[in-house]
Coordinates of C-alpha atoms in Angstrom, one line a residue:
X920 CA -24.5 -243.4 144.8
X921 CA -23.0 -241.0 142.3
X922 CA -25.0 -241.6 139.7
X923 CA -27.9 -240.6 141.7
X924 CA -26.4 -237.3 141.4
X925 CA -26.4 -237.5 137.6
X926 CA -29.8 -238.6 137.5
X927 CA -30.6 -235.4 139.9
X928 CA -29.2 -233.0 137.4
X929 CA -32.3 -232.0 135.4
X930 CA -34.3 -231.5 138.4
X931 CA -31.5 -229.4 139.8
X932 CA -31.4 -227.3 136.9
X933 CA -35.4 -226.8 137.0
X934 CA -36.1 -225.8 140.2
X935 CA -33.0 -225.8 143.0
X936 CA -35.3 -225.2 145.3
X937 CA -37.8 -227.6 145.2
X938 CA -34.6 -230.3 144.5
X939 CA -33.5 -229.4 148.4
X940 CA -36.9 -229.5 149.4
X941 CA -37.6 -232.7 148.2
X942 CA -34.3 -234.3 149.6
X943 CA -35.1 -232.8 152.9
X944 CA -38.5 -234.5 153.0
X945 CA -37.0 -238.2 152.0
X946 CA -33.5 -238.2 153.3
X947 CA -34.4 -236.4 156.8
X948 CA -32.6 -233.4 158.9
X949 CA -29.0 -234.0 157.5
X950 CA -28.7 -235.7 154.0
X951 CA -24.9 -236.1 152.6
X952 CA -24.6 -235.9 148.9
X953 CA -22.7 -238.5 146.7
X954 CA -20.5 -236.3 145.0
X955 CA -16.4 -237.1 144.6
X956 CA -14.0 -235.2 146.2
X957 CA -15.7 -232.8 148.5
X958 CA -18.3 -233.7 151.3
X959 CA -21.9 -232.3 150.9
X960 CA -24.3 -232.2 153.4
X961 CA -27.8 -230.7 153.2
X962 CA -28.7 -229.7 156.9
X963 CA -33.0 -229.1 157.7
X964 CA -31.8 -229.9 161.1
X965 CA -33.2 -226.2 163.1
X966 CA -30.8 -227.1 165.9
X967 CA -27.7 -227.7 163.6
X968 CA -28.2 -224.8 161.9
X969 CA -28.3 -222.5 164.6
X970 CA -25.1 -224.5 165.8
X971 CA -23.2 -223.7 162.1
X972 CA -24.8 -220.0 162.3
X973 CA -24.4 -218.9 165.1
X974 CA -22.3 -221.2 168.0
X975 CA -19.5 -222.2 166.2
X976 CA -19.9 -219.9 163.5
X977 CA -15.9 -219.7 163.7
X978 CA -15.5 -223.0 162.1
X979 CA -17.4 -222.3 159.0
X980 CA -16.5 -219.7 156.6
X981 CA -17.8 -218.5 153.2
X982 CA -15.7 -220.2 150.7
X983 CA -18.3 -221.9 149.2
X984 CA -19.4 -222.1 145.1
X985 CA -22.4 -219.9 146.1
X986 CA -20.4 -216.9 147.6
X987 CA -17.3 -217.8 144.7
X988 CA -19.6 -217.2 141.6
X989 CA -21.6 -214.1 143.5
X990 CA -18.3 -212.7 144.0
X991 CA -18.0 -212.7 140.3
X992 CA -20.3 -209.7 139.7
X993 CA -20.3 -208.4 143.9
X994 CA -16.3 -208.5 144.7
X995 CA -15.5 -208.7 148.3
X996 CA -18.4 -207.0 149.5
X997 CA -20.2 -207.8 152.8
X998 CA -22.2 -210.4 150.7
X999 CA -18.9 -212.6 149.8
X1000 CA -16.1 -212.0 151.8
X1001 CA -15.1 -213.2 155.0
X1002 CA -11.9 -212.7 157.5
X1003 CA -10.7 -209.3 158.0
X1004 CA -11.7 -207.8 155.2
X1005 CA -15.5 -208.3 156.0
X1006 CA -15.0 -207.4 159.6
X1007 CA -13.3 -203.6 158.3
X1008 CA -15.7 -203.1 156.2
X1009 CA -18.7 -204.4 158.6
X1010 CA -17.5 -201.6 160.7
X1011 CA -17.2 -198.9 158.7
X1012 CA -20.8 -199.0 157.1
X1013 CA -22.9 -199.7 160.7
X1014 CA -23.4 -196.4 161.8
X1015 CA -25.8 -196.1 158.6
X1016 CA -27.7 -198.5 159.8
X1017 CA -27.9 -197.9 163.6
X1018 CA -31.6 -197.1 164.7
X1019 CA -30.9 -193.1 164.6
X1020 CA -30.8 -193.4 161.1
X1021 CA -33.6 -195.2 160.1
X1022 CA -36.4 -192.6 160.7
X1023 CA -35.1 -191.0 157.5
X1024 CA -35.6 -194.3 155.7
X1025 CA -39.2 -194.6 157.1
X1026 CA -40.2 -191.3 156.1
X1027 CA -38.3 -192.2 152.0
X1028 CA -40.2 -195.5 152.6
X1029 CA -43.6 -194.1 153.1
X1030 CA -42.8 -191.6 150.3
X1031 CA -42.0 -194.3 148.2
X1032 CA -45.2 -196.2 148.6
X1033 CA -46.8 -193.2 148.2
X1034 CA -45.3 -193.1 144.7
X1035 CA -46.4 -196.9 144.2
X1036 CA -49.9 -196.5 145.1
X1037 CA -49.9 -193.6 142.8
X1038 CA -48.6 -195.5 140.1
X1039 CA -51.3 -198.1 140.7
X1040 CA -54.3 -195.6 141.0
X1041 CA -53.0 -194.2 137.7
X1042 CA -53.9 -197.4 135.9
X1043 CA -57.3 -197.1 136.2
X1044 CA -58.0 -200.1 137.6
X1045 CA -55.6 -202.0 135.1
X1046 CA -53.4 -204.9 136.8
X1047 CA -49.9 -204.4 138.2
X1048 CA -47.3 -206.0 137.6
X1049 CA -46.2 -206.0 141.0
X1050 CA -42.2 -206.8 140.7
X1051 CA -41.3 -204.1 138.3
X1052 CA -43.1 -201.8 140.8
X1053 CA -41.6 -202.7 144.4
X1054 CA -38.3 -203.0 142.2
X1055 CA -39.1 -198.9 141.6
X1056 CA -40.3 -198.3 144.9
X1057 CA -37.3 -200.0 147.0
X1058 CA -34.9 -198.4 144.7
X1059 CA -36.2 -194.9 145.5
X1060 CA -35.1 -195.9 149.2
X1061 CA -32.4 -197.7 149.2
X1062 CA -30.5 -194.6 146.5
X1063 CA -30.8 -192.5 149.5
X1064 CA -29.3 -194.8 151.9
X1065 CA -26.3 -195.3 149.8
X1066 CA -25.5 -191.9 148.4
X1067 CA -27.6 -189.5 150.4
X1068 CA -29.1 -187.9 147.0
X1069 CA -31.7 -188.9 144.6
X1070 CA -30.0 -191.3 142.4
X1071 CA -33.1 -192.4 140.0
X1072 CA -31.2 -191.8 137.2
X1073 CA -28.2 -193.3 138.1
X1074 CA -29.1 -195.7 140.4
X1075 CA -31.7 -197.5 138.3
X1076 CA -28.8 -198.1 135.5
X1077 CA -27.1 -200.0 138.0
X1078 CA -30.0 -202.2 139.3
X1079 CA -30.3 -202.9 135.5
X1080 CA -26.8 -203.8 135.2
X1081 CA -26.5 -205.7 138.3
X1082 CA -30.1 -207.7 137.0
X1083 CA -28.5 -208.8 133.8
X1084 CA -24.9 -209.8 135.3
X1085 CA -27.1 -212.3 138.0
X1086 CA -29.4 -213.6 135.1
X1087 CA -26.3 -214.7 133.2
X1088 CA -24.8 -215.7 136.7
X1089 CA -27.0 -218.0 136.9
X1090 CA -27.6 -219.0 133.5
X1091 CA -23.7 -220.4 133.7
X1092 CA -24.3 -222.3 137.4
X1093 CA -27.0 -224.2 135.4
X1094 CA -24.6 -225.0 132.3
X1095 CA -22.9 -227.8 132.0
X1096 CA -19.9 -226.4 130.3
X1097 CA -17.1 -225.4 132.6
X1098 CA -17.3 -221.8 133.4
X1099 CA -13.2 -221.0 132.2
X1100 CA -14.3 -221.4 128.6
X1101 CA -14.6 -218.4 126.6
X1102 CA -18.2 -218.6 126.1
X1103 CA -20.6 -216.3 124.9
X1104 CA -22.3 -216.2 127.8
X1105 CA -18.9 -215.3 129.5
X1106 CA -17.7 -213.0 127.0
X1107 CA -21.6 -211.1 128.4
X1108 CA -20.8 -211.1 131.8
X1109 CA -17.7 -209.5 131.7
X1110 CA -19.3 -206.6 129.5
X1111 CA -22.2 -206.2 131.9
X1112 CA -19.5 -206.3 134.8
X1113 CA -17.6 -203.8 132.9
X1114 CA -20.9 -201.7 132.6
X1115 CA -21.7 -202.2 136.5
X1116 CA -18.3 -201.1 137.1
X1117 CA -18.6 -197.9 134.7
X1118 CA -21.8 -196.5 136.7
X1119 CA -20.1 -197.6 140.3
X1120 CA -17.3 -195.1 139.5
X1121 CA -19.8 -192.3 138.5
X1122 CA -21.7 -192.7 141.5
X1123 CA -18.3 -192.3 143.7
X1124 CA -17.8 -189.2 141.9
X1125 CA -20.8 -187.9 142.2
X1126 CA -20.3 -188.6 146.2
X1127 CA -16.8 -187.6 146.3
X1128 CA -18.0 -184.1 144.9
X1129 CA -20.2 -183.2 147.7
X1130 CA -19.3 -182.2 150.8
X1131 CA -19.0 -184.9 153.6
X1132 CA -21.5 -185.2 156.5
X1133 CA -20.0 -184.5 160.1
X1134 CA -18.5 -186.8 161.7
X1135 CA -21.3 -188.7 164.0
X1136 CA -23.8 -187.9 162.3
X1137 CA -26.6 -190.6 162.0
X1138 CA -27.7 -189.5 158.9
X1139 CA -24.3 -189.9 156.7
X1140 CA -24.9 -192.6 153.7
X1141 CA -23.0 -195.7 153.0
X1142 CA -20.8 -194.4 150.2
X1143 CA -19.5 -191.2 152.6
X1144 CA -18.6 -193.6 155.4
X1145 CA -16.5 -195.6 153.2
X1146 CA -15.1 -193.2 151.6
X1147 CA -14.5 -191.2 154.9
X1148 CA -12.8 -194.6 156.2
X1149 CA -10.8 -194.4 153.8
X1150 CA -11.8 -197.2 151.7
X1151 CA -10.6 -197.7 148.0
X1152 CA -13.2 -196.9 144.7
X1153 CA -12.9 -200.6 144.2
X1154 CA -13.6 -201.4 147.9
X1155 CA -15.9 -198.9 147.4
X1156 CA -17.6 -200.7 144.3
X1157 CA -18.0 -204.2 145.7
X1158 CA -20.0 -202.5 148.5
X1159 CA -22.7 -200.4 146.3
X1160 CA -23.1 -203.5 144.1
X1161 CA -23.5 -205.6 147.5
X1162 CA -25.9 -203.5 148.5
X1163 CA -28.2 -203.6 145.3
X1164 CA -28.4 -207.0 145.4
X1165 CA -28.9 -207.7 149.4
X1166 CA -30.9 -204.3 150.0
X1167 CA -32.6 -204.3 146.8
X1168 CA -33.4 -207.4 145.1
X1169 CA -34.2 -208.8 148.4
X1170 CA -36.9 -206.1 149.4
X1171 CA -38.4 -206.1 146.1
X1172 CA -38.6 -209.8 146.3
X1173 CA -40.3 -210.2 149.9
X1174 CA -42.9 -207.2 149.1
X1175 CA -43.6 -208.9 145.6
X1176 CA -45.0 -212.3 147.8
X1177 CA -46.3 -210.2 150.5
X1178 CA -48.6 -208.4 148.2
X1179 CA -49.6 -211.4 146.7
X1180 CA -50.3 -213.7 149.9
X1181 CA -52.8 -210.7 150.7
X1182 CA -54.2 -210.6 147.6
X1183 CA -54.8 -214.5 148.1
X1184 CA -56.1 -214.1 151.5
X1185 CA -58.6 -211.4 152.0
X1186 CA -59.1 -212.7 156.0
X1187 CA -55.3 -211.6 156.7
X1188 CA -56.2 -208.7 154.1
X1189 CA -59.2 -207.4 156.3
X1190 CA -56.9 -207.9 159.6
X1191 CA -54.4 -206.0 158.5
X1192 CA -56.7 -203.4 156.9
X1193 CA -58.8 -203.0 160.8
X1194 CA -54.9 -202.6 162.1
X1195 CA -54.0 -199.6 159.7
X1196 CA -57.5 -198.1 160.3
X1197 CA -56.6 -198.4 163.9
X1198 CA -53.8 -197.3 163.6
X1199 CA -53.7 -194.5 161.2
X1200 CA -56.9 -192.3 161.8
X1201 CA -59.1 -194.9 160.0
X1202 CA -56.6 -194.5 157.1
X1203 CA -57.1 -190.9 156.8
X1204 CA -52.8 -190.4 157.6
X1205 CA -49.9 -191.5 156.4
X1206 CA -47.6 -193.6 158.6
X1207 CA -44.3 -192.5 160.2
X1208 CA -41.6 -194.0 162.2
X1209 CA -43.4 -193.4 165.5
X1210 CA -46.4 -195.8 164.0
X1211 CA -43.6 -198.7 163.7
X1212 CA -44.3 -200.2 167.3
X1213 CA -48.0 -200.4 166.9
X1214 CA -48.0 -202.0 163.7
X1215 CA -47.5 -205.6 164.7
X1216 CA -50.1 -207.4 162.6
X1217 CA -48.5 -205.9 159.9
X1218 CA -44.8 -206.7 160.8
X1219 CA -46.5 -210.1 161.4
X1220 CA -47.7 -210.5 157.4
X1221 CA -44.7 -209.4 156.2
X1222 CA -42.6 -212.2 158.6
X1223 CA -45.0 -214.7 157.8
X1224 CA -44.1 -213.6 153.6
X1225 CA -40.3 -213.7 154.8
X1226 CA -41.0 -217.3 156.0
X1227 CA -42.9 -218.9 153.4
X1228 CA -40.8 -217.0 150.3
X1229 CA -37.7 -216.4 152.1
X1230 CA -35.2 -214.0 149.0
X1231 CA -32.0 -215.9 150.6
X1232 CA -33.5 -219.2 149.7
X1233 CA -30.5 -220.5 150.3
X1234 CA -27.2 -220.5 152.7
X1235 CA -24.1 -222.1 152.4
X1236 CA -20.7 -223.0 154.3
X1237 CA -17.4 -224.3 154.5
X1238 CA -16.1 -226.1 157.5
X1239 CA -12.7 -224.7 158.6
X1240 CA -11.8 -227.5 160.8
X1241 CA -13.8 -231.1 162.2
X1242 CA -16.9 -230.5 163.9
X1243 CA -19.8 -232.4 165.2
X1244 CA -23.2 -231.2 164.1
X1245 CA -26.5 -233.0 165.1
X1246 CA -24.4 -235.7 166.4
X1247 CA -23.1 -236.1 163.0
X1248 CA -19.3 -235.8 162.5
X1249 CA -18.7 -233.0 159.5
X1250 CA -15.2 -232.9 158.6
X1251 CA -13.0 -230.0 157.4
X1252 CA -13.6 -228.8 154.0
X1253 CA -17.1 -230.4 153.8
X1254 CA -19.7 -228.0 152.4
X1255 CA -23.3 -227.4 154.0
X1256 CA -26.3 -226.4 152.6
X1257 CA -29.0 -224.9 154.4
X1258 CA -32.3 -224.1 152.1
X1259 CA -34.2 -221.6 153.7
X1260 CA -37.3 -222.4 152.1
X1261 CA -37.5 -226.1 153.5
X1262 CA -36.0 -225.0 157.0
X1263 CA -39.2 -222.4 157.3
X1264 CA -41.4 -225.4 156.7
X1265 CA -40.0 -228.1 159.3
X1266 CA -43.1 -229.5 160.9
X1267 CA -41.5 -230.3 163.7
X1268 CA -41.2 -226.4 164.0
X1269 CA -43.9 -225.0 162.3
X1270 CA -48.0 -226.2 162.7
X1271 CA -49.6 -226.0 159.0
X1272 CA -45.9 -225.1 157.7
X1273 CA -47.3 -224.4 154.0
X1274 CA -50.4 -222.1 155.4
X1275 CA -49.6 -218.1 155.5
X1276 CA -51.1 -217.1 159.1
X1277 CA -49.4 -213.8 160.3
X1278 CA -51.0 -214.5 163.6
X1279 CA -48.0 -217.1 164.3
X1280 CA -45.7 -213.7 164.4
X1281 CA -47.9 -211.6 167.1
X1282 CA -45.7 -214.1 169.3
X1283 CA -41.9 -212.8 169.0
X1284 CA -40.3 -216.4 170.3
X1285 CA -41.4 -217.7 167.0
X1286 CA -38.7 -216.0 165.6
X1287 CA -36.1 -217.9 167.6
X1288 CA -35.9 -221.1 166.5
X1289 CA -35.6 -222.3 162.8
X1290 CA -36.4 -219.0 161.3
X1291 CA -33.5 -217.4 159.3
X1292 CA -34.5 -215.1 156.4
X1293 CA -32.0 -212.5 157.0
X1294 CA -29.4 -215.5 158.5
X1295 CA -28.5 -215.5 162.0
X1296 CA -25.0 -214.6 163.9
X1297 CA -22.4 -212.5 163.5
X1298 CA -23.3 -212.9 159.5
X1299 CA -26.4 -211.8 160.4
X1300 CA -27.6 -209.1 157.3
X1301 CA -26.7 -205.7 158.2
X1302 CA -29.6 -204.1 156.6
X1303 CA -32.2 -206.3 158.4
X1304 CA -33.8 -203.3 160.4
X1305 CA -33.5 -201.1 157.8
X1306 CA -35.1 -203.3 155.4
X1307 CA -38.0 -204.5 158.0
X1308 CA -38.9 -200.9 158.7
X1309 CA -39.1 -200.1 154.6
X1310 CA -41.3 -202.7 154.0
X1311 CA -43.7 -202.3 157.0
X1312 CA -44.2 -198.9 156.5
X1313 CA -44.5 -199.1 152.9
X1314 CA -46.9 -201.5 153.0
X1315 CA -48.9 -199.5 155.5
X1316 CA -49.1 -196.3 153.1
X1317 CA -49.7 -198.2 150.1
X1318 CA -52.9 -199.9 151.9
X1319 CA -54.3 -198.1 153.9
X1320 CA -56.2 -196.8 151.4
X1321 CA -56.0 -199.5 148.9
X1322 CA -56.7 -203.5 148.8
X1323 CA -55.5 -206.3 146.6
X1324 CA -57.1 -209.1 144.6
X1325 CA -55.4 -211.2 142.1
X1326 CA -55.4 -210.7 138.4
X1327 CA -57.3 -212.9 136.2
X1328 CA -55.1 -215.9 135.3
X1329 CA -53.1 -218.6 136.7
X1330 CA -50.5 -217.7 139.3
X1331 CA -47.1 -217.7 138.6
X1332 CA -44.7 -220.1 139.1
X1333 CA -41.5 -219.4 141.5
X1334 CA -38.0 -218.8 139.9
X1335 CA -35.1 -219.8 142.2
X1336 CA -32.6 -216.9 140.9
X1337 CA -30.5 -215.0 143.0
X1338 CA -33.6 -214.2 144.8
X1339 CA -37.4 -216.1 145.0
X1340 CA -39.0 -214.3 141.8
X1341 CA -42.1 -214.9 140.0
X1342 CA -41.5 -216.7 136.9
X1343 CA -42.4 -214.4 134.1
X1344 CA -44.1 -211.3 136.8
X1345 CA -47.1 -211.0 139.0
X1346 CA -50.1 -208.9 138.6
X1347 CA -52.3 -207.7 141.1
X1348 CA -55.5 -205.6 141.0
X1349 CA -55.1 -202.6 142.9
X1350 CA -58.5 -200.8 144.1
X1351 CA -59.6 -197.9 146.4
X1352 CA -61.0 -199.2 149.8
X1353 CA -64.9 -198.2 150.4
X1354 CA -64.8 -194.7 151.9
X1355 CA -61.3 -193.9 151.0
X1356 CA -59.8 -192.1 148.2
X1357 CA -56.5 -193.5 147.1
X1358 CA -53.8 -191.9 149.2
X1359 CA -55.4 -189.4 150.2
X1360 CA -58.5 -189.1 152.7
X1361 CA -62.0 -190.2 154.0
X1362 CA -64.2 -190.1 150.5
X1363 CA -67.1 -188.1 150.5
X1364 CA -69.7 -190.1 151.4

């Protein structure tokens, strides 16, 4: 009934998350909402998903209130838009992510955790706060990949300008006054639009200053394809800020809970510790792209992260036309929900759904059915490789020489924002292994 949906409101607002969840677990696989107007369903249904994702992924398309208000701070980047202008620009940024160009990203990755551990040695045995840190850490990569140039500076005023515009994104979604009023809260986003906007055009500049890459090579960066295609500064705008939020936000988020399920569980801790040691000279090297392969436990822990606190908690679409999905009919127009984070927990997919056990990933078919944290299809995210091979390898340098317990205090609890984030930040304690000096070598024994 409708007013089940009013009563629902203030649960909504407090945790969207653990609302979906919850009407997953007492409504089933495929759970229509009573709202007027438009259809709603919320679809847990593995099967069904794959069937809106991926098989008739031509029926559904992106004009959805999720992609709509995003839109509001990304523009018609890869994120939000869908048709023609998605597929021109898919196109024009994939050579940076082809496989030829990612050993560069694993060697600014390993730098990068270099950097973190550094950071965390430097404390003294202090805690971390362990957001703020992967936040600096996947920023370091991910200004190279756009821009080809250390953009520190630059690049870090626009993560901070991008953060603000999604905290008062959302901040309106959970209002109840209708967003077209001149509101405060409005009258904020457009000046931290207008700010995002400001340090866009100086990064194009900066780009459009320096001399262009060759044509094929593997190594040009996001902003000089674009710009070598031809496409417009505002084209060129939605993209960078696109990529902040799907190539940042999201890495920071997934290393955040990784760290912390280690810290949790010093059994997976210990595997993954015999792995690197394995692996890397009993810790005494650094990793490198040509490690990748033989890291699987540690691919493994940082799927098994991607499943339990999956960033893109949530996925939404529009049906073009009448369809049939889990036997259900779904009209045109009708909206569907798909919650990552209760999809990654179907029992009927997953044994001990809310355990972390990396050990589930050693086997790569679990990966085929009901597992989406990067989505699935021809929407599939273009920086999933590029993404997986930061966060393996910086994991790997940043423990190879270093283990994790938590901080004293309770743990935090999760914030459903753009991204799965630790209400208020999470500390870690980050200490030297026995035998090993931080980053560096075998300890003198």
């Amino acid at each position: 009934m409708p007013w089940d949906m009013v009563r629902a409101v203030p649960a909504i607002r407090r945790s969207p998350v653990d609302f979906l969840t919850a009407t997953a677990a007492r409504y089933g696989d495929l759970a229509a909402f009573p709202l007027p107007r438009t259809p709603v369903l919320l679809l847990n249904d593995p099967a069904g998903v794959k069937h809106v994702l991926v098989d008739a992924h031509r029926r559904y398309g992106r004009a959805t209130p999720q992609y709509s208000a995003l839109a509001t701070v990304t523009g018609q980047g890869l994120l939000a838009s869908d048709g023609e202008t998605w597929r021109r620009h898919r196109r024009t940024v994939q050579p940076a992510f082809h496989h030829g160009a990612l050993s560069d990203v694993a060697e600014r990755s390993v730098a990068a955790g270099a950097r973190l551990g550094a950071e965390a040695d430097a404390r003294g045995g202090a805690p971390l706060e362990v957001l703020d840190a992967t936040s600096r850490a996947s920023l370091e990569v991910v200004g190279h990949t756009l821009a080809d140039a250390d953009l520190s500076g630059v690049a870090q005023q626009l993560v901070d300008a991008v953060g603000r515009a999604l905290e008062l994104l959302v901040a309106r979604a959970a209002s109840p006054v209708p967003v077209s009023w001149p509101t405060r809260s409005r009258r904020l986003l457009e000046r931290e639009t207008a700010r995002v906007d400001a340090v866009c055009a100086r990064i194009v500049a900066a780009r459009r200053a320096r001399p262009a890459a060759a044509e094929g090579d593997e190594r040009e960066d996001v902003v000089g394809l674009m710009l070598r295609a031809g496409l417009s500064d505002a084209e060129v705008r939605d993209e960078l800020v696109t990529f902040v939020v799907a190539g940042h936000e999201t890495v920071a988020s997934s290393l955040t809970w990784t760290l912390d399920l280690l810290a949790r569980h010093p059994g997976a801790q210990e595997r993954l510790h015999a792995e690197l040691d394995e692996v890397l000279d009993g810790g005494r090297r650094s990793p490198g792209w040509e490690d990748l392969r033989a890291l699987r436990y540690t691919r493994a822990v940082l799927e098994e992260s991607l499943r339990l606190y999956p960033p893109a908690w949530v996925i939404t679409r529009r049906a073009l036309e009448d369809d049939v999905v889990a036997g259900v009919e779904v009209p045109a127009g009708t909206l569907v929900i798909v919650c990552t984070w209760a999809l990654h927990r179907h029992p009927a997919v997953w044994e001990e759904p809310e355990e972390f056990r990396p050990e589930r990933f050693l086997d790569a078919a679990r990966r085929e059915r009901g597992y989406v944290p990067f989505g699935a299809g021809p929407r599939l995210c273009i920086g999933r490789d590029l993404a997986l091979v930061e966060s393996v390898l910086l994991l790997a340098e940043l423990l190879r020489t270093r283990s994790l317990a938590p901080a004293p205090g309770p743990r935090p609890a999760v914030e459903s924002l753009v991204t799965l984030r630790p209400r208020g930040g999470l500390h870690l304690l980050v200490r030297g292994r026995d035998g090993l000096r931080p980053g560096g070598t075998a300890a003198s024994r």
